[in-house]
Amino acid sequence: MTKIGAQLYTVRMHCQTPEDLAASFKKVADIGFKNVQISGIGKDIPVEFVAEQLKKNDLKCIVTHIQFSDITDNFEATVKKHKAWESPYIGIGGLPQEYRSEEGFWAFAKLADEWAKKLRDNGLQFVYHNHNFEFVKYGDKRALEILMENTSDAVQFEQDTYWVQKAGADPIEWIYKNKGRGDIIHFKDMGMGPERENIMLSLGQGNMHYDGDNGILAACDACGVKYAFIEQDVCPKDPFECLKESRDFLMKYGWTD
């Protein structure tokens, strides 16, 4: 069964100082979360303080989002930080801007695989998080396919279901495409705003196909996804309330922390 987690990027504005981070960790734990993804917290918060707050609130850091340059330029310190947080997965939130071209995707695939293997040698699993731009086509290949087909299993892909849908692709199809290399997934829902724009909503409040025998949740079960992190980059109300709403939605279908 896939476990539920909170992507702390959702509450990043409440995690910029040690005091705010401590309060936010407690709020997330009080909602019922056991697993978190650390992303977007204040850069000056000491690594040891974060580790203390994780333990104090009985939270497990499963994965992070960092800059790719943190890996290439500060490898030892980045590994040490993840060991301190006992995080088995190390993720990047997006492709560096300089690689966002056809040649760039090919080059990044090679580079990411090399660094991912070094991370694996240090007991960490590298994870790549997509947005919608990876679905641009170069000939008969989508950019995401270039990344997937030219990296080893040292690279996993943290599919963001919202961004797949935003690109006009089918999240369910891509969960199956990613089977075996997708331990972690991101959940948010998509709805329509007052100006007919796409907006991010709590799970169950939008139009994405999460429930049912052929929905996103069933596909995750079928493909052995281990962790589903709730992430809402933009919230129409209190982000902690949005996290709770999405967690409650998943709990209705038997998913647990």
mmCIF file of C-alpha atoms in Angstrom:
data_model
loop_
_atom_site.group_PDB
_atom_site.id
_atom_site.type_symbol
_atom_site.label_atom_id
_atom_site.label_comp_id
_atom_site.label_asym_id
_atom_site.label_seq_id
_atom_site.Cartn_x
_atom_site.Cartn_y
_atom_site.Cartn_z
ATOM 1 C CA MET A 1 0.000 0.000 0.000
ATOM 2 C CA THR A 2 1.267 3.447 -0.921
ATOM 3 C CA LYS A 3 2.007 5.632 2.101
ATOM 4 C CA ILE A 4 0.910 9.257 2.384
ATOM 5 C CA GLY A 5 3.314 12.143 2.900
ATOM 6 C CA ALA A 6 3.358 15.935 3.006
ATOM 7 C CA GLN A 7 5.518 17.886 0.554
ATOM 8 C CA LEU A 8 6.686 20.787 2.715
ATOM 9 C CA TYR A 9 6.964 23.026 -0.332
ATOM 10 C CA THR A 10 3.228 23.431 0.210
ATOM 11 C CA VAL A 11 3.924 25.285 3.471
ATOM 12 C CA ARG A 12 7.303 26.760 2.484
ATOM 13 C CA MET A 13 6.335 30.305 3.499
ATOM 14 C CA HIS A 14 5.909 28.975 7.046
ATOM 15 C CA CYS A 15 9.327 27.271 7.120
ATOM 16 C CA GLN A 16 11.789 30.116 6.572
ATOM 17 C CA THR A 17 13.053 30.527 10.163
ATOM 18 C CA PRO A 18 13.907 27.904 12.784
ATOM 19 C CA GLU A 19 10.944 28.995 14.903
ATOM 20 C CA ASP A 20 8.480 28.816 12.020
ATOM 21 C CA LEU A 21 9.859 25.490 10.831
ATOM 22 C CA ALA A 22 9.451 23.988 14.300
ATOM 23 C CA ALA A 23 5.844 25.208 14.462
ATOM 24 C CA SER A 24 5.117 23.913 10.953
ATOM 25 C CA PHE A 25 6.569 20.480 11.667
ATOM 26 C CA LYS A 26 4.271 20.260 14.681
ATOM 27 C CA LYS A 27 1.229 21.323 12.640
ATOM 28 C CA VAL A 28 1.999 18.739 9.953
ATOM 29 C CA ALA A 29 2.451 16.036 12.587
ATOM 30 C CA ASP A 30 -0.768 17.078 14.348
ATOM 31 C CA ILE A 31 -2.667 16.655 11.068
ATOM 32 C CA GLY A 32 -1.503 13.046 11.166
ATOM 33 C CA PHE A 33 1.394 12.933 8.717
ATOM 34 C CA LYS A 34 4.334 10.660 9.458
ATOM 35 C CA ASN A 35 6.295 11.200 6.251
ATOM 36 C CA VAL A 36 7.530 14.459 4.748
ATOM 37 C CA GLN A 37 9.464 15.730 1.785
ATOM 38 C CA ILE A 38 11.748 18.601 2.713
ATOM 39 C CA SER A 39 11.733 21.361 0.116
ATOM 40 C CA GLY A 40 11.781 25.137 0.135
ATOM 41 C CA ILE A 41 12.754 25.594 3.778
ATOM 42 C CA GLY A 42 14.957 28.501 4.901
ATOM 43 C CA LYS A 43 18.505 28.163 3.619
ATOM 44 C CA ASP A 44 20.082 29.296 6.883
ATOM 45 C CA ILE A 45 18.318 26.762 9.104
ATOM 46 C CA PRO A 46 20.994 24.418 10.507
ATOM 47 C CA VAL A 47 20.914 20.827 9.307
ATOM 48 C CA GLU A 48 21.079 19.578 12.889
ATOM 49 C CA PHE A 49 18.081 21.672 13.916
ATOM 50 C CA VAL A 50 15.983 20.167 11.128
ATOM 51 C CA ALA A 51 17.060 16.684 12.213
ATOM 52 C CA GLU A 52 16.065 17.456 15.811
ATOM 53 C CA GLN A 53 12.644 18.701 14.770
ATOM 54 C CA LEU A 54 12.021 15.622 12.658
ATOM 55 C CA LYS A 55 12.696 13.387 15.644
ATOM 56 C CA LYS A 56 10.782 15.597 18.066
ATOM 57 C CA ASN A 57 7.652 15.377 15.901
ATOM 58 C CA ASP A 58 8.083 11.723 14.925
ATOM 59 C CA LEU A 59 8.412 12.654 11.254
ATOM 60 C CA LYS A 60 10.435 10.786 8.652
ATOM 61 C CA CYS A 61 12.107 12.667 5.844
ATOM 62 C CA ILE A 62 11.719 10.289 2.922
ATOM 63 C CA VAL A 63 12.908 12.563 0.122
ATOM 64 C CA THR A 64 14.070 16.097 -0.559
ATOM 65 C CA HIS A 65 14.046 18.642 -3.347
ATOM 66 C CA ILE A 66 17.358 20.413 -3.795
ATOM 67 C CA GLN A 67 19.221 22.102 -6.628
ATOM 68 C CA PHE A 68 21.174 19.837 -8.977
ATOM 69 C CA SER A 69 24.167 22.095 -8.330
ATOM 70 C CA ASP A 70 24.025 21.066 -4.660
ATOM 71 C CA ILE A 71 24.975 17.591 -5.840
ATOM 72 C CA THR A 72 27.599 18.549 -8.402
ATOM 73 C CA ASP A 73 29.237 21.390 -6.429
ATOM 74 C CA ASN A 74 28.756 20.286 -2.796
ATOM 75 C CA PHE A 75 28.534 16.528 -3.023
ATOM 76 C CA GLU A 76 29.966 15.542 0.367
ATOM 77 C CA ALA A 77 27.973 18.146 2.300
ATOM 78 C CA THR A 78 24.773 17.188 0.474
ATOM 79 C CA VAL A 79 25.257 13.500 1.247
ATOM 80 C CA LYS A 80 26.024 14.334 4.879
ATOM 81 C CA LYS A 81 22.830 16.408 5.148
ATOM 82 C CA HIS A 82 20.676 13.583 3.828
ATOM 83 C CA LYS A 83 22.333 11.137 6.194
ATOM 84 C CA ALA A 84 21.619 13.495 9.109
ATOM 85 C CA TRP A 85 17.971 13.634 8.080
ATOM 86 C CA GLU A 86 17.939 9.863 7.431
ATOM 87 C CA SER A 87 16.479 10.551 4.002
ATOM 88 C CA PRO A 88 16.925 7.595 1.618
ATOM 89 C CA TYR A 89 15.911 9.584 -1.489
ATOM 90 C CA ILE A 90 17.502 12.744 -2.830
ATOM 91 C CA GLY A 91 15.462 14.654 -5.383
ATOM 92 C CA ILE A 92 15.737 17.682 -7.606
ATOM 93 C CA GLY A 93 12.657 19.813 -8.166
ATOM 94 C CA GLY A 94 13.287 20.498 -11.823
ATOM 95 C CA LEU A 95 15.700 20.522 -14.727
ATOM 96 C CA PRO A 96 18.310 23.302 -14.583
ATOM 97 C CA GLN A 97 17.436 26.028 -17.075
ATOM 98 C CA GLU A 98 20.569 25.559 -19.173
ATOM 99 C CA TYR A 99 19.503 22.012 -20.146
ATOM 100 C CA ARG A 100 16.032 22.889 -21.438
ATOM 101 C CA SER A 101 16.672 22.142 -25.108
ATOM 102 C CA GLU A 102 16.863 18.984 -27.205
ATOM 103 C CA GLU A 103 20.644 18.787 -26.848
ATOM 104 C CA GLY A 104 20.319 19.703 -23.194
ATOM 105 C CA PHE A 105 18.024 16.805 -22.342
ATOM 106 C CA TRP A 106 20.481 14.333 -23.880
ATOM 107 C CA ALA A 107 23.394 15.927 -22.036
ATOM 108 C CA PHE A 108 21.525 16.035 -18.720
ATOM 109 C CA ALA A 109 20.536 12.366 -18.985
ATOM 110 C CA LYS A 110 24.207 11.393 -19.202
ATOM 111 C CA LEU A 111 25.280 13.748 -16.426
ATOM 112 C CA ALA A 112 22.421 12.841 -14.081
ATOM 113 C CA ASP A 113 23.125 9.142 -14.476
ATOM 114 C CA GLU A 114 26.774 9.622 -13.553
ATOM 115 C CA TRP A 115 25.944 11.555 -10.392
ATOM 116 C CA ALA A 116 23.055 9.246 -9.510
ATOM 117 C CA LYS A 117 25.449 6.293 -9.504
ATOM 118 C CA LYS A 118 27.767 8.175 -7.151
ATOM 119 C CA LEU A 119 24.822 8.858 -4.878
ATOM 120 C CA ARG A 120 23.825 5.202 -4.976
ATOM 121 C CA ASP A 121 27.360 4.280 -3.918
ATOM 122 C CA ASN A 122 26.699 6.470 -0.878
ATOM 123 C CA GLY A 123 23.372 4.807 -0.078
ATOM 124 C CA LEU A 124 21.085 7.412 -1.670
ATOM 125 C CA GLN A 125 18.544 7.084 -4.488
ATOM 126 C CA PHE A 126 18.407 9.977 -6.956
ATOM 127 C CA VAL A 127 14.937 11.179 -8.002
ATOM 128 C CA TYR A 128 13.922 13.535 -10.818
ATOM 129 C CA HIS A 129 10.681 15.536 -10.531
ATOM 130 C CA ASN A 130 8.879 16.571 -13.710
ATOM 131 C CA HIS A 131 6.831 19.593 -14.702
ATOM 132 C CA ASN A 132 4.980 19.999 -17.995
ATOM 133 C CA PHE A 133 7.872 21.150 -20.181
ATOM 134 C CA GLU A 134 9.363 17.636 -20.262
ATOM 135 C CA PHE A 135 6.500 16.647 -22.547
ATOM 136 C CA VAL A 136 7.732 18.746 -25.464
ATOM 137 C CA LYS A 137 8.396 16.500 -28.463
ATOM 138 C CA TYR A 138 11.648 16.294 -30.379
ATOM 139 C CA GLY A 139 10.808 14.202 -33.407
ATOM 140 C CA ASP A 140 8.940 11.180 -32.073
ATOM 141 C CA LYS A 141 10.372 11.436 -28.550
ATOM 142 C CA ARG A 142 9.133 13.451 -25.615
ATOM 143 C CA ALA A 143 11.875 15.030 -23.550
ATOM 144 C CA LEU A 144 10.876 12.912 -20.565
ATOM 145 C CA GLU A 145 11.331 9.792 -22.676
ATOM 146 C CA ILE A 146 14.840 10.961 -23.563
ATOM 147 C CA LEU A 147 15.617 11.172 -19.849
ATOM 148 C CA MET A 148 14.008 7.846 -19.009
ATOM 149 C CA GLU A 149 15.535 5.874 -21.888
ATOM 150 C CA ASN A 150 19.053 7.230 -21.457
ATOM 151 C CA THR A 151 19.485 6.752 -17.725
ATOM 152 C CA SER A 152 19.880 3.625 -15.626
ATOM 153 C CA ASP A 153 17.786 2.601 -12.647
ATOM 154 C CA ALA A 154 20.094 4.792 -10.557
ATOM 155 C CA VAL A 155 17.698 7.544 -11.683
ATOM 156 C CA GLN A 156 14.091 7.372 -10.550
ATOM 157 C CA PHE A 157 11.275 9.634 -11.687
ATOM 158 C CA GLU A 158 8.979 11.343 -9.202
ATOM 159 C CA GLN A 159 5.953 11.875 -11.408
ATOM 160 C CA ASP A 160 3.864 14.933 -10.639
ATOM 161 C CA THR A 161 0.368 13.970 -11.748
ATOM 162 C CA TYR A 162 -0.816 17.584 -12.030
ATOM 163 C CA TRP A 163 1.985 18.615 -14.369
ATOM 164 C CA VAL A 164 1.526 15.523 -16.537
ATOM 165 C CA GLN A 165 -2.149 16.438 -16.911
ATOM 166 C CA LYS A 166 -1.209 20.077 -17.532
ATOM 167 C CA ALA A 167 0.974 18.921 -20.433
ATOM 168 C CA GLY A 168 -2.013 17.184 -22.018
ATOM 169 C CA ALA A 169 -0.728 13.713 -21.167
ATOM 170 C CA ASP A 170 -2.408 10.953 -19.158
ATOM 171 C CA PRO A 171 -1.042 10.589 -15.590
ATOM 172 C CA ILE A 172 -2.304 7.010 -15.386
ATOM 173 C CA GLU A 173 -0.483 5.997 -18.563
ATOM 174 C CA TRP A 174 2.719 7.548 -17.258
ATOM 175 C CA ILE A 175 2.467 5.829 -13.896
ATOM 176 C CA TYR A 176 2.560 2.551 -15.822
ATOM 177 C CA LYS A 177 5.380 3.780 -18.064
ATOM 178 C CA ASN A 178 7.362 4.579 -14.927
ATOM 179 C CA LYS A 179 6.731 1.237 -13.207
ATOM 180 C CA GLY A 180 9.814 0.066 -11.352
ATOM 181 C CA ARG A 181 11.433 3.505 -11.373
ATOM 182 C CA GLY A 182 8.771 5.478 -9.545
ATOM 183 C CA ASP A 183 8.848 4.793 -5.819
ATOM 184 C CA ILE A 184 7.578 8.326 -5.170
ATOM 185 C CA ILE A 185 4.776 10.346 -6.759
ATOM 186 C CA HIS A 186 3.299 13.827 -6.294
ATOM 187 C CA PHE A 187 -0.429 14.379 -5.918
ATOM 188 C CA LYS A 188 -2.398 17.573 -6.413
ATOM 189 C CA ASP A 189 -5.727 18.165 -8.129
ATOM 190 C CA MET A 190 -6.532 20.429 -11.083
ATOM 191 C CA GLY A 191 -9.624 22.567 -11.418
ATOM 192 C CA MET A 192 -10.806 25.621 -13.314
ATOM 193 C CA GLY A 193 -10.514 29.136 -11.956
ATOM 194 C CA PRO A 194 -12.830 32.117 -12.504
ATOM 195 C CA GLU A 195 -10.873 33.205 -15.589
ATOM 196 C CA ARG A 196 -10.945 29.689 -17.066
ATOM 197 C CA GLU A 197 -7.377 29.113 -15.954
ATOM 198 C CA ASN A 198 -6.068 25.910 -14.412
ATOM 199 C CA ILE A 199 -5.781 26.083 -10.634
ATOM 200 C CA MET A 200 -4.336 23.727 -8.026
ATOM 201 C CA LEU A 201 -6.809 22.263 -5.555
ATOM 202 C CA SER A 202 -6.927 19.763 -2.723
ATOM 203 C CA LEU A 203 -7.467 16.176 -3.823
ATOM 204 C CA GLY A 204 -11.070 15.415 -4.682
ATOM 205 C CA GLN A 205 -11.947 19.051 -5.321
ATOM 206 C CA GLY A 206 -10.806 19.206 -8.931
ATOM 207 C CA ASN A 207 -11.352 17.202 -12.087
ATOM 208 C CA MET A 208 -8.474 14.728 -12.139
ATOM 209 C CA HIS A 209 -9.241 11.016 -12.177
ATOM 210 C CA TYR A 210 -7.939 9.849 -8.799
ATOM 211 C CA ASP A 211 -10.562 7.372 -7.575
ATOM 212 C CA GLY A 212 -12.212 4.339 -9.160
ATOM 213 C CA ASP A 213 -10.887 1.055 -10.463
ATOM 214 C CA ASN A 214 -9.105 2.758 -13.356
ATOM 215 C CA GLY A 215 -7.957 5.894 -11.546
ATOM 216 C CA ILE A 216 -4.637 7.261 -10.411
ATOM 217 C CA LEU A 217 -4.815 5.593 -6.985
ATOM 218 C CA ALA A 218 -5.445 2.172 -8.524
ATOM 219 C CA ALA A 219 -2.555 2.672 -10.949
ATOM 220 C CA CYS A 220 -0.229 3.499 -8.060
ATOM 221 C CA ASP A 221 -1.259 0.313 -6.274
ATOM 222 C CA ALA A 222 -0.744 -1.736 -9.426
ATOM 223 C CA CYS A 223 2.712 -0.271 -10.060
ATOM 224 C CA GLY A 224 4.038 -0.496 -6.508
ATOM 225 C CA VAL A 225 4.385 3.218 -5.800
ATOM 226 C CA LYS A 226 5.711 3.472 -2.247
ATOM 227 C CA TYR A 227 5.021 7.087 -1.289
ATOM 228 C CA ALA A 228 2.522 9.701 -2.477
ATOM 229 C CA PHE A 229 3.444 13.207 -1.388
ATOM 230 C CA ILE A 230 0.704 15.802 -1.338
ATOM 231 C CA GLU A 231 1.951 19.020 -2.868
ATOM 232 C CA GLN A 232 0.033 22.190 -3.631
ATOM 233 C CA ASP A 233 2.319 24.917 -4.954
ATOM 234 C CA VAL A 234 -0.484 27.487 -4.782
ATOM 235 C CA CYS A 235 -3.275 27.214 -2.222
ATOM 236 C CA PRO A 236 -6.555 29.191 -2.328
ATOM 237 C CA LYS A 237 -6.669 29.082 1.479
ATOM 238 C CA ASP A 238 -4.523 28.044 4.435
ATOM 239 C CA PRO A 239 -1.979 25.520 3.093
ATOM 240 C CA PHE A 240 -2.158 23.366 6.222
ATOM 241 C CA GLU A 241 -5.904 23.062 5.704
ATOM 242 C CA CYS A 242 -5.278 22.047 2.079
ATOM 243 C CA LEU A 243 -2.842 19.347 3.210
ATOM 244 C CA LYS A 244 -5.442 18.016 5.642
ATOM 245 C CA GLU A 245 -8.175 17.968 2.996
ATOM 246 C CA SER A 246 -5.999 15.976 0.623
ATOM 247 C CA ARG A 247 -4.904 13.576 3.358
ATOM 248 C CA ASP A 248 -8.541 13.037 4.380
ATOM 249 C CA PHE A 249 -9.400 12.266 0.744
ATOM 250 C CA LEU A 250 -6.725 9.571 0.544
ATOM 251 C CA MET A 251 -7.673 8.139 3.926
ATOM 252 C CA LYS A 252 -11.189 7.517 2.581
ATOM 253 C CA TYR A 253 -9.674 5.056 0.138
ATOM 254 C CA GLY A 254 -7.694 3.189 2.766
ATOM 255 C CA TRP A 255 -4.377 4.933 2.261
ATOM 256 C CA THR A 256 -2.370 5.502 5.441
ATOM 257 C CA ASP A 257 0.641 7.376 6.746
#
